[in-house]
Coordinates of N, CA and C in Angstrom, one line a residue:
Chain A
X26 N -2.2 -69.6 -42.9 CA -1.0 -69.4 -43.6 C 0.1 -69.0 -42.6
X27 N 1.3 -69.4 -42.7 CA 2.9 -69.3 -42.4 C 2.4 -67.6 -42.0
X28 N 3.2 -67.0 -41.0 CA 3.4 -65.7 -40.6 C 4.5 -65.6 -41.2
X29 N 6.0 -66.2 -41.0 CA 7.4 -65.9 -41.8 C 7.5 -67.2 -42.7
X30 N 7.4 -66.7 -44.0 CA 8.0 -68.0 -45.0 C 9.4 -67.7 -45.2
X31 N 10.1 -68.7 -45.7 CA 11.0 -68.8 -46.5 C 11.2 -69.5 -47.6
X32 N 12.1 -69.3 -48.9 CA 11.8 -69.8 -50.0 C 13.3 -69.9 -50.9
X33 N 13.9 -71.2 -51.0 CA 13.4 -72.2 -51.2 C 13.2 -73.0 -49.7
X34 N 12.9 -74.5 -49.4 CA 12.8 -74.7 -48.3 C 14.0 -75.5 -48.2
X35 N 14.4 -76.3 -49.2 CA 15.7 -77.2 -49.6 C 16.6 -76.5 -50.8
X36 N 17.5 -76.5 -50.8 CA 18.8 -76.3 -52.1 C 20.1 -77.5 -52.0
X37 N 19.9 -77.4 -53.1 CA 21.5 -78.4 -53.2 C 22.4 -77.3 -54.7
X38 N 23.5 -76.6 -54.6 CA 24.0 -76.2 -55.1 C 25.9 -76.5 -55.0
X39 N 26.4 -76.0 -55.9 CA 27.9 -76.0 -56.5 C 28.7 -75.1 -55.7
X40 N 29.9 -75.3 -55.2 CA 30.6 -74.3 -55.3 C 30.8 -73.2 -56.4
X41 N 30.7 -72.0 -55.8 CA 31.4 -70.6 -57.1 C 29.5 -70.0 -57.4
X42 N 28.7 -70.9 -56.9 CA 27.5 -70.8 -57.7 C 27.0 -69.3 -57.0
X43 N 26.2 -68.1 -57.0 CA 25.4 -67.7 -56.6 C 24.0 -67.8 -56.2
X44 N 23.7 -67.7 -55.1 CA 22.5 -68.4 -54.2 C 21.7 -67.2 -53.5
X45 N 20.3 -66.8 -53.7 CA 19.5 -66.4 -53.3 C 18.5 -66.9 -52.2
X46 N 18.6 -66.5 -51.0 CA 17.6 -67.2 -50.0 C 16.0 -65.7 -49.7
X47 N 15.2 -66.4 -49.8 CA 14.0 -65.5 -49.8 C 13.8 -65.6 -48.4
X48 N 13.0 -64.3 -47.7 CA 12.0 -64.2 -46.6 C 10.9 -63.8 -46.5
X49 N 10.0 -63.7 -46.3 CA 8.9 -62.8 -46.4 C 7.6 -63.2 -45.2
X50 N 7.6 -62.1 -44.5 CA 6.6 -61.9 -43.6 C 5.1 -61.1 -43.5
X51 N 4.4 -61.7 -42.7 CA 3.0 -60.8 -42.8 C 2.2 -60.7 -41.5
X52 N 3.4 -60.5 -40.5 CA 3.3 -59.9 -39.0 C 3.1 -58.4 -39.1
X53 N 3.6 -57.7 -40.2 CA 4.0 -56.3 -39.9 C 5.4 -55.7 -38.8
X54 N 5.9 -56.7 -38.8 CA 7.0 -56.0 -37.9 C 8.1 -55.3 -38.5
X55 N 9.0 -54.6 -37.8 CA 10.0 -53.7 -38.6 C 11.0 -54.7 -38.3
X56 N 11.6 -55.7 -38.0 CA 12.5 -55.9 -37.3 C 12.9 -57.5 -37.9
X57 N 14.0 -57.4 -39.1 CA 13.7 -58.9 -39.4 C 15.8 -59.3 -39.2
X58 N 16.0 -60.1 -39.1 CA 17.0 -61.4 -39.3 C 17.2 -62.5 -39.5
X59 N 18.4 -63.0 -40.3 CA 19.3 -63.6 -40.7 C 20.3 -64.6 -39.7
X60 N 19.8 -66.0 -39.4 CA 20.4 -66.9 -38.8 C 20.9 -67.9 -39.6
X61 N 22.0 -68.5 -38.9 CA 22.6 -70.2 -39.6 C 22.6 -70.8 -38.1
X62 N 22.3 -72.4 -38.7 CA 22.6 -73.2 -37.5 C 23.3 -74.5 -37.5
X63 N 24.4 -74.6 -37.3 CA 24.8 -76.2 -37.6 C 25.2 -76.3 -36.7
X64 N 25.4 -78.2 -36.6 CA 24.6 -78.8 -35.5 C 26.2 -78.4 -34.3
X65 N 25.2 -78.5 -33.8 CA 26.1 -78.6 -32.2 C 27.2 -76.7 -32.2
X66 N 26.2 -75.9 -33.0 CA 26.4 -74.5 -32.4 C 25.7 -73.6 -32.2
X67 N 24.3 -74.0 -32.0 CA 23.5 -73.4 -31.9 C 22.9 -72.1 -33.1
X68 N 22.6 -71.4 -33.2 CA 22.3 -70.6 -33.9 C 22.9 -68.9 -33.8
X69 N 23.5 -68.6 -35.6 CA 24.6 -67.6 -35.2 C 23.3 -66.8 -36.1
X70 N 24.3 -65.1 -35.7 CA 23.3 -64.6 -36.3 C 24.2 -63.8 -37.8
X71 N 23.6 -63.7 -38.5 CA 24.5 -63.2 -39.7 C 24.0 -61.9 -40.7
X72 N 23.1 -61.6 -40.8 CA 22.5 -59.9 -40.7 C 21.3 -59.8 -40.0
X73 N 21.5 -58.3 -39.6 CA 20.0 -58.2 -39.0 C 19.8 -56.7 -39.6
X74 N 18.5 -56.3 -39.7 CA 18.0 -55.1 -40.1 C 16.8 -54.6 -39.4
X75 N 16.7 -53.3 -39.4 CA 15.7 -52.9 -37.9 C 14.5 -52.1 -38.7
X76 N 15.1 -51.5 -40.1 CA 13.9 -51.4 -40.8 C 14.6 -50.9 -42.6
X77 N 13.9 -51.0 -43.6 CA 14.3 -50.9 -44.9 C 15.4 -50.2 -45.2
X78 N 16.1 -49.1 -44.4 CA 16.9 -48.3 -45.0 C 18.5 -48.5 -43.4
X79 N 17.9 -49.9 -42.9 CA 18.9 -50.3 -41.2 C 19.3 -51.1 -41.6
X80 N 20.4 -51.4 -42.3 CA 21.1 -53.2 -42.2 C 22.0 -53.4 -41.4
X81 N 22.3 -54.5 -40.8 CA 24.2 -54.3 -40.4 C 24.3 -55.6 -40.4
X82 N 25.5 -55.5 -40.3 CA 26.2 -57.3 -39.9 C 26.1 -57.6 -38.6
X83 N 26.2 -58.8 -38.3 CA 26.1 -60.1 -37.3 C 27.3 -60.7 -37.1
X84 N 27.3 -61.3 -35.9 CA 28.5 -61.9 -36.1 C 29.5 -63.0 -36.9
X85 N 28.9 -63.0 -38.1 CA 29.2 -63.9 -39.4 C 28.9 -63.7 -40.8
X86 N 28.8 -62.4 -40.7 CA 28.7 -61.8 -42.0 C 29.5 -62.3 -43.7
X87 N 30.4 -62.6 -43.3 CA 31.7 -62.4 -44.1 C 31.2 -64.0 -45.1
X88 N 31.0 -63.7 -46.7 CA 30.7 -64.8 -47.7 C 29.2 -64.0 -47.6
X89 N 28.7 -63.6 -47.0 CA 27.3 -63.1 -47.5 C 26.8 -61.9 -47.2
X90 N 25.3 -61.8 -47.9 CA 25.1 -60.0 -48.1 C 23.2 -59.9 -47.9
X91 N 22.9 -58.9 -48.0 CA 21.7 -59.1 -47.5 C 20.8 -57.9 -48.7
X92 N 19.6 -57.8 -48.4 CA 18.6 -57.2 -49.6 C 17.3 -57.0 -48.7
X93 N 17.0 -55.9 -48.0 CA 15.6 -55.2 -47.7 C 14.7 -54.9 -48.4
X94 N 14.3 -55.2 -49.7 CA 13.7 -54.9 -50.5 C 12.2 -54.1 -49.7
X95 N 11.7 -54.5 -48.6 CA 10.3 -53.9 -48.5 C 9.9 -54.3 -47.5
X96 N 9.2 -53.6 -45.9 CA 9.8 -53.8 -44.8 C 9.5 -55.6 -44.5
X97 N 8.2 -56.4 -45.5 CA 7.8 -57.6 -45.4 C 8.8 -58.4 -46.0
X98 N 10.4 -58.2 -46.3 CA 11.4 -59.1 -47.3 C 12.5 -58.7 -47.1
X99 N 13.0 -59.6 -46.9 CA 14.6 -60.0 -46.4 C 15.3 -61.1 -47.2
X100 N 16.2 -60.7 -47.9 CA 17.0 -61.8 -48.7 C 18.2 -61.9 -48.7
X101 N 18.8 -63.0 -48.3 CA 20.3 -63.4 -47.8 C 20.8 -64.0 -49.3
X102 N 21.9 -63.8 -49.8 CA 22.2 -63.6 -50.7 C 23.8 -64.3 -50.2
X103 N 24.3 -65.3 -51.2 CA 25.7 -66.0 -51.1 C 26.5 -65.6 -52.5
X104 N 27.1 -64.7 -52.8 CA 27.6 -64.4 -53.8 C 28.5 -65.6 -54.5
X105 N 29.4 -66.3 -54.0 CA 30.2 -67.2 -54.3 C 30.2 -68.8 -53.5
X106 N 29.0 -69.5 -53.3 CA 28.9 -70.5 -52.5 C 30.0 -70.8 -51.8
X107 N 30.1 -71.5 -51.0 CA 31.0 -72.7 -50.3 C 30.8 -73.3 -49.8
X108 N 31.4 -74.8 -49.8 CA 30.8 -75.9 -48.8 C 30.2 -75.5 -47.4
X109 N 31.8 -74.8 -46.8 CA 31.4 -75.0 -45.4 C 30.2 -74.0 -44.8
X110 N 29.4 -73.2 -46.0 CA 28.0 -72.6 -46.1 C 27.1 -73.3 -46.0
X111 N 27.1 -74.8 -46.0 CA 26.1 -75.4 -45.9 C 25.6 -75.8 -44.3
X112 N 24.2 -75.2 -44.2 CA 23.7 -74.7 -42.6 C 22.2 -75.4 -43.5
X113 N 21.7 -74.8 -41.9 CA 20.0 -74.7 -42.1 C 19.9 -73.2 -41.4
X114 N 19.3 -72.1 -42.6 CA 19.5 -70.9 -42.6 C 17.8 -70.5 -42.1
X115 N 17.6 -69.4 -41.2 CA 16.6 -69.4 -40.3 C 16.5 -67.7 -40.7
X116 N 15.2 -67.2 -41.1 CA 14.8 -66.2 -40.6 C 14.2 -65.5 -40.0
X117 N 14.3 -64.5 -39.2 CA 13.4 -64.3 -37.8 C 12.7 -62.6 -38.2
X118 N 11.2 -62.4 -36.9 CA 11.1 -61.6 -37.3 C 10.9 -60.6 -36.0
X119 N 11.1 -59.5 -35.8 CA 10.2 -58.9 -34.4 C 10.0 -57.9 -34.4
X120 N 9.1 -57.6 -33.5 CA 8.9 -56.1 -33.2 C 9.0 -55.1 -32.5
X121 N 9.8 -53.7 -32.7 CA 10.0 -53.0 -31.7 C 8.8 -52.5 -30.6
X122 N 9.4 -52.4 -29.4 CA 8.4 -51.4 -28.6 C 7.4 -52.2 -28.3
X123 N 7.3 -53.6 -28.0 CA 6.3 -54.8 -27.6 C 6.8 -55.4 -26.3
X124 N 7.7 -54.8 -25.8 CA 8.5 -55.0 -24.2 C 8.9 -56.2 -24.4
X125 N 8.8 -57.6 -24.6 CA 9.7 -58.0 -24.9 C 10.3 -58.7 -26.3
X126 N 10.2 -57.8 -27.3 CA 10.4 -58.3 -28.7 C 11.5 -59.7 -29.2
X127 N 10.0 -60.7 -29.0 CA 10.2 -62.3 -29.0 C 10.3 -62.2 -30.5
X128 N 11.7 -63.1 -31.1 CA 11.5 -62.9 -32.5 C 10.8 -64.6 -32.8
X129 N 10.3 -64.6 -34.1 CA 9.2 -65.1 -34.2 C 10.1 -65.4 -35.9
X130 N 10.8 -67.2 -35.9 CA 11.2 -67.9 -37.0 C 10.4 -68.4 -38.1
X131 N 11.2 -68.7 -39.0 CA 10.5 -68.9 -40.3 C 11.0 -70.2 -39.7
X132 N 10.3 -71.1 -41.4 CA 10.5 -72.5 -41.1 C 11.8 -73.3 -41.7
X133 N 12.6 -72.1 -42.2 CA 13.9 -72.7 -42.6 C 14.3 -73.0 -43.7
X134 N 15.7 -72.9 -44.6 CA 16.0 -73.5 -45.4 C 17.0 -74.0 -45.4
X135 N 17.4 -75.8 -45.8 CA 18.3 -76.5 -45.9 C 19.0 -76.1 -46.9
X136 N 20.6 -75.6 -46.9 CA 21.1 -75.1 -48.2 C 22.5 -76.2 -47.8
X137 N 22.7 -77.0 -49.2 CA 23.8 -77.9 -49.4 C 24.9 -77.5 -50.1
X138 N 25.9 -77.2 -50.3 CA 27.6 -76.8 -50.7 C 27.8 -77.9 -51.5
X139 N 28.1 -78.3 -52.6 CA 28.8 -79.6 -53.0 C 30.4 -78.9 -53.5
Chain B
X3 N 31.9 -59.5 -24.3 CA 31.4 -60.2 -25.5 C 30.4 -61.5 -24.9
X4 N 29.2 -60.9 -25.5 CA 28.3 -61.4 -24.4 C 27.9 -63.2 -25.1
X5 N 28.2 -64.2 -23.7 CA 28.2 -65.5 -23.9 C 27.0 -66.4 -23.5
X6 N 26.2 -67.4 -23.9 CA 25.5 -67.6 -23.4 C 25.8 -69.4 -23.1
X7 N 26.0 -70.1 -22.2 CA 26.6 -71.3 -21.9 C 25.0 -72.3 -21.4
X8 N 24.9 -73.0 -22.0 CA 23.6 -74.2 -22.0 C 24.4 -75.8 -20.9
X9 N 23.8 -76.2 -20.3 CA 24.1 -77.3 -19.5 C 22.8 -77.9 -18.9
X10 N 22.7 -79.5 -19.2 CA 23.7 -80.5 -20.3 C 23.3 -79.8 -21.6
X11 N 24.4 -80.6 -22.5 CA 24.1 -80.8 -24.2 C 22.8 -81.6 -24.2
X12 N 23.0 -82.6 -23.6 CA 22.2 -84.1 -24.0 C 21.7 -84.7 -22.8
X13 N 20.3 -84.6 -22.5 CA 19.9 -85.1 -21.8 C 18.6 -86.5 -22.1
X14 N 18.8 -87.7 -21.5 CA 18.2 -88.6 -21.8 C 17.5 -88.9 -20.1
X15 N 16.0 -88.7 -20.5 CA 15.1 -89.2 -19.2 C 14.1 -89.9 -19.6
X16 N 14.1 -90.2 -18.3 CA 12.9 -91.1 -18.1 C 11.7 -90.7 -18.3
X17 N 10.3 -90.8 -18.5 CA 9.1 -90.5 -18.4 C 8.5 -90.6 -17.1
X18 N 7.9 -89.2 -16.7 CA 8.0 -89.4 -15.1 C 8.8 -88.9 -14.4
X19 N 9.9 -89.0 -14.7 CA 11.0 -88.0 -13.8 C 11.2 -86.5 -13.7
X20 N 11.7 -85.6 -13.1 CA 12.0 -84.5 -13.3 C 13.3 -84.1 -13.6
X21 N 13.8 -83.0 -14.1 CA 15.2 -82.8 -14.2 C 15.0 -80.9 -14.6
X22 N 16.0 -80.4 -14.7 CA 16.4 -79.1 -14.7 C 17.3 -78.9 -15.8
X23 N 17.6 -77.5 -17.3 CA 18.3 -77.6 -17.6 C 19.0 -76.2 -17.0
X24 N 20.4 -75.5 -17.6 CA 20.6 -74.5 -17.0 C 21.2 -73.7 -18.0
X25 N 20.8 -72.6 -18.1 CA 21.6 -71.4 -19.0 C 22.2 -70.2 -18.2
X26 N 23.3 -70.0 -18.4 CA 24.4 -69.2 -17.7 C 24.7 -68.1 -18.8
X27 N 24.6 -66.8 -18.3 CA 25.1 -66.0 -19.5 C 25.7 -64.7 -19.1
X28 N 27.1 -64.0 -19.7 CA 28.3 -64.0 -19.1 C 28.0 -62.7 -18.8
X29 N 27.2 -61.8 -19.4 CA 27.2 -60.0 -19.2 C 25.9 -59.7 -19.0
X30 N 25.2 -58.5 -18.3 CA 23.8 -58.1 -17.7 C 23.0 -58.0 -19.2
X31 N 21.9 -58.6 -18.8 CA 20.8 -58.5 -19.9 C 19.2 -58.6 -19.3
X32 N 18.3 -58.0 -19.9 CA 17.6 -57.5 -19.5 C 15.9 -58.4 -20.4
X33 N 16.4 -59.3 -20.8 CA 15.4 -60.4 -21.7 C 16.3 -61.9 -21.5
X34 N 15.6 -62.8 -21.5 CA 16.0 -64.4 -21.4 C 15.2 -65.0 -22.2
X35 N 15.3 -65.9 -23.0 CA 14.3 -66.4 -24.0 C 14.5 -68.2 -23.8
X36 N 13.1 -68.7 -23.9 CA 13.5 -69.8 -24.3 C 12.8 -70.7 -25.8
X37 N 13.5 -71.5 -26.4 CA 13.0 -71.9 -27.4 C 12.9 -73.4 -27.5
X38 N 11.7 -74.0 -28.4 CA 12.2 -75.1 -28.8 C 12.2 -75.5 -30.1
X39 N 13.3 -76.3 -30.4 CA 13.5 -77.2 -31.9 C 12.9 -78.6 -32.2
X40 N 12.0 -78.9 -32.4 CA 11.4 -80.0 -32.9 C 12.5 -80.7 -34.4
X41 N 12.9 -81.6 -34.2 CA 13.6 -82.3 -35.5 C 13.6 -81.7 -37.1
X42 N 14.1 -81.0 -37.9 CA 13.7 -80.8 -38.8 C 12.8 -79.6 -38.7
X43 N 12.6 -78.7 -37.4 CA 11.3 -77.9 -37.6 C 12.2 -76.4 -37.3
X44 N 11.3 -75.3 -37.0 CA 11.4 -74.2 -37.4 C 11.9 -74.3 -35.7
X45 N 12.3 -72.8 -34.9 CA 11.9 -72.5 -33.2 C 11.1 -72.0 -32.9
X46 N 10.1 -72.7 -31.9 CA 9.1 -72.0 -31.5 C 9.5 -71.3 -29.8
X47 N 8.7 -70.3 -29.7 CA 9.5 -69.3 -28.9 C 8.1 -70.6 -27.5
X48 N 8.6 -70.3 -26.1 CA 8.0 -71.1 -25.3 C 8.1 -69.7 -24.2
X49 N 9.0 -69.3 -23.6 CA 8.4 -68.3 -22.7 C 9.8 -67.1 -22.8
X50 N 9.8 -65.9 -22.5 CA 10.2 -64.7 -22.6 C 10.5 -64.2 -20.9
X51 N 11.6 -64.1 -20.6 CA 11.5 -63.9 -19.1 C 12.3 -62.4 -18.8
X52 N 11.7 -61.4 -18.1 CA 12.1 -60.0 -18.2 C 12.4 -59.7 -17.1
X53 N 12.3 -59.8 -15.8 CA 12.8 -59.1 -14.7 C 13.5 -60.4 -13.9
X54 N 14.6 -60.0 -13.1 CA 14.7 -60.9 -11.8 C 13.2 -61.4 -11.3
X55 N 14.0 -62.7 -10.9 CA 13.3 -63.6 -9.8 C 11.4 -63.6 -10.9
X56 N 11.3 -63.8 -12.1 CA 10.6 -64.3 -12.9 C 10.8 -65.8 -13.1
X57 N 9.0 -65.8 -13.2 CA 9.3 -67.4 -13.1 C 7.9 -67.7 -14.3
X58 N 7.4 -68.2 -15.3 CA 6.8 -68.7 -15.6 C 6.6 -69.8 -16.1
X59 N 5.0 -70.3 -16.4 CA 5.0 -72.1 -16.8 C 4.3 -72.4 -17.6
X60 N 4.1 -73.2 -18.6 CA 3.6 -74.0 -19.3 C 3.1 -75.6 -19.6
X61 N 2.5 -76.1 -18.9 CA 1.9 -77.2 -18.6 C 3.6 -78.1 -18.3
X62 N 4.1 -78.7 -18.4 CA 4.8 -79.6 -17.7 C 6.5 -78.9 -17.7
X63 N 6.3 -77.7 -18.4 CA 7.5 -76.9 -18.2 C 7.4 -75.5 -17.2
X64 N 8.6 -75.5 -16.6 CA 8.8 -73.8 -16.0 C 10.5 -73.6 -15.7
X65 N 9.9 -71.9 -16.4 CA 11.3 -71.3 -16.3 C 11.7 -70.6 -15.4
X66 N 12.7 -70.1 -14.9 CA 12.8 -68.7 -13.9 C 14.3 -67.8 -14.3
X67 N 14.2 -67.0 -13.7 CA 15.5 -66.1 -13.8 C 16.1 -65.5 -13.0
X68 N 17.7 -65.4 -12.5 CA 17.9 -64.9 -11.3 C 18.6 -63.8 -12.2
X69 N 18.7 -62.5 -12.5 CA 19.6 -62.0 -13.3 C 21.4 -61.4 -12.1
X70 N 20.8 -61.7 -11.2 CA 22.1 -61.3 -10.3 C 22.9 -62.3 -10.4
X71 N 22.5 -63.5 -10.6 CA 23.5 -65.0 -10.9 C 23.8 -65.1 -12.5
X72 N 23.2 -64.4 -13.0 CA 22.9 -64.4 -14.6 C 22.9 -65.8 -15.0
X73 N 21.8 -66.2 -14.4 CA 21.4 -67.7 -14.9 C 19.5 -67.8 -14.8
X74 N 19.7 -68.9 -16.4 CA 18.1 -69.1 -16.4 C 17.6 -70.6 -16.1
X75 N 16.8 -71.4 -15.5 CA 16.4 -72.7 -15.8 C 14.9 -73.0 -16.3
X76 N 15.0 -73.8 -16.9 CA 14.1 -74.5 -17.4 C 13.9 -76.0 -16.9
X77 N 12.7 -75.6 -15.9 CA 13.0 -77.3 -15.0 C 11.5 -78.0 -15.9
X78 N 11.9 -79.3 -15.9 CA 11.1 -80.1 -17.0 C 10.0 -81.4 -15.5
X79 N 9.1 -81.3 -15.3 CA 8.4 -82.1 -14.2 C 7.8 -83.2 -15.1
X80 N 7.8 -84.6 -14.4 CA 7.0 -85.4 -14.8 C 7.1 -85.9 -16.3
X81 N 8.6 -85.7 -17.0 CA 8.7 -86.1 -18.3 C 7.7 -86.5 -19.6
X82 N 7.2 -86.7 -20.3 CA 6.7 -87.2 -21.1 C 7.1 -87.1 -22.7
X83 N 7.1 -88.1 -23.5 CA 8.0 -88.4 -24.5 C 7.7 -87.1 -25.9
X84 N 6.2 -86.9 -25.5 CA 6.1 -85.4 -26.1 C 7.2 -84.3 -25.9
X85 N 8.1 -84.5 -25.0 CA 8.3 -83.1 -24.8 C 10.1 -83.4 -25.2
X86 N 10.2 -84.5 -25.9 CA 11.5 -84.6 -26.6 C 11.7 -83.6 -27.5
X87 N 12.7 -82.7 -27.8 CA 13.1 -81.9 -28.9 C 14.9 -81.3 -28.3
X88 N 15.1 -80.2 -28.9 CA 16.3 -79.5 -28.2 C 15.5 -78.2 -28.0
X89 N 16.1 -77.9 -26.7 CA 15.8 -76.8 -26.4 C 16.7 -75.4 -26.1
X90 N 16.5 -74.4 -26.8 CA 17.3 -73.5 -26.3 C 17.2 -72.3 -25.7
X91 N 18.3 -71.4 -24.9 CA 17.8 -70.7 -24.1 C 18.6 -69.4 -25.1
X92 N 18.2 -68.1 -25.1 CA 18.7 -67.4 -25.8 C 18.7 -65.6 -24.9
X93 N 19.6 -64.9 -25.3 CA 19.9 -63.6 -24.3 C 19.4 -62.6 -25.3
X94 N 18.9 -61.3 -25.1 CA 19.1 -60.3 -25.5 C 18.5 -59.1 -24.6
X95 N 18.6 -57.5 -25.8 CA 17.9 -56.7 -24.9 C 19.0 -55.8 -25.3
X96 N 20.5 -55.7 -26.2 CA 21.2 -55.1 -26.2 C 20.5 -54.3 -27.0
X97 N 21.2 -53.2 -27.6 CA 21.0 -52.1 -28.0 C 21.0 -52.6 -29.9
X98 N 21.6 -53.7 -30.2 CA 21.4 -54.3 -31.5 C 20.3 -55.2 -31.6
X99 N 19.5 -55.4 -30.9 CA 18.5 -56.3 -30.8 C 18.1 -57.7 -31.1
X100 N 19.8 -58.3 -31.3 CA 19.6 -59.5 -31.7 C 19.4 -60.4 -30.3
X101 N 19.6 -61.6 -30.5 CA 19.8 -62.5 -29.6 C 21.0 -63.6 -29.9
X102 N 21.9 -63.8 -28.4 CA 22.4 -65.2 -28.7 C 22.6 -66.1 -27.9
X103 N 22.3 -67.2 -29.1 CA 21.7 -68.3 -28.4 C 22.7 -69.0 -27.8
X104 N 22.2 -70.3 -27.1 CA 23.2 -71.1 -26.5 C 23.3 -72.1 -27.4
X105 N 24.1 -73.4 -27.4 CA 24.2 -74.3 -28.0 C 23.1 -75.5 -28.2
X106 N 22.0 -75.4 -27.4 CA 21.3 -76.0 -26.9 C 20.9 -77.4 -26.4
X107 N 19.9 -78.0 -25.6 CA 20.1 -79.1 -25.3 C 18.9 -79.8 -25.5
X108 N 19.6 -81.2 -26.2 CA 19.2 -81.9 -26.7 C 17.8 -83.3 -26.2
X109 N 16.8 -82.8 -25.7 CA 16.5 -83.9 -24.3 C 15.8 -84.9 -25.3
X110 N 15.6 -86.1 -24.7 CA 15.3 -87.3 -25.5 C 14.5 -88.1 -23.6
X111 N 13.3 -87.8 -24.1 CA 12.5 -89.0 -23.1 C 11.9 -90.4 -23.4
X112 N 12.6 -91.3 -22.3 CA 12.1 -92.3 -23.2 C 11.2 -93.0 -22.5
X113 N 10.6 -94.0 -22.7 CA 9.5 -94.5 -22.0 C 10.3 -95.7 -20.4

């Protein structure tokens, strides 16, 4: 089994719609994030949290919000869709205090804007 | 505002040949990462480089680090079409623990 899932793996949704993106790991690490990647900019980061009660923004926060429910779940959250939202959204996981805390991706989800 | 610059975008080789990519990155950091993207797939992390003048390898790949030039490469020997994907090189180590990546590059080997 997957160490970082993510869920759903594809979406096709509406503008205005609200959109839930799931994470969930079973590394044990404290240390999870929030990526988008479209093409030809490599990969931004858009929250990160260092453990259930740590969140902050990234440098692309802004249109979305995030949910620590429990140190193995992380959920990125689009209150009001938009097109130009539509990425392939990556979640990462790592761990402190491992010298060099390699984050370690899920397998992605394709989210579409119409 | 720490930058991380990938060179080429897009590299197309031959099988067999060698080539080099390069990551340049703008403020001191104390981790270099590299990754690769498989089409449609997740990143898999390929090597983690921590002090100057680090060098490690993985069967037809090796990386190194000069952190006084603040540049990483990733020289690719003896091509083979397996080892098409994009690859990217990624910074961190700050005190927020993320990483950022470069734009990455694209290599395409062909026969």
């Amino acid at each position: 089994d997957a160490d970082v899932t993510q869920t759903p793996r594809n979406r096709i949704t509406k503008t205005g719609k609200r959109i839930m993106l799931e994470c969930s790991q079973t590394k044990g690490h404290d240390r999870m994030y929030w990526y988008r990647q479209d093409p030809g900019l490599g990969l931004r980061l858009i929250y990160y949290s260092f453990d259930v009660k740590d969140i902050n923004k990234g440098e692309i926060s802004d249109g979305y919000s995030v949910s620590r429910q429990a140190q193995a779940k992380f959920s990125l959250s689009l209150e009001s869709a938009i097109p130009n939202q539509t990425a392939l959204y990556f979640c990462a996981t790592s761990e402190k205090g491992t010298g060099t805390d390699t984050q370690y991706f899920g397998p992605g989800t394709r989210l579409t804007v119409l | 505002e720490l930058k991380v610059e990938q060179n080429p975008l897009f590299l197309s080789m031959q099988e067999e040949k060698n080539y080099t990519i390069y990551c340049n990155y703008s403020t001191t950091s104390d981790r270099l990462y590299w990754y690769r993207q498989d089409p449609g797939k997740s990143l898999e992390s390929l090597f983690v480089l921590l002090s100057n003048g680090a060098v490690k390898q993985e069967g037809r790949l090796m990386a190194s680090l000069d952190t006084k030039a603040r540049l990483s490469t990733l020289h690719i020997t003896a091509a083979v079409h397996d080892l098409s994907a994009t690859y990217f090189c990624a910074v961190g180590g700050g005190s927020q623990g993320n990483l950022i990546f470069g734009k990455g590059t694209k290599l395409s080997v062909k026969p």
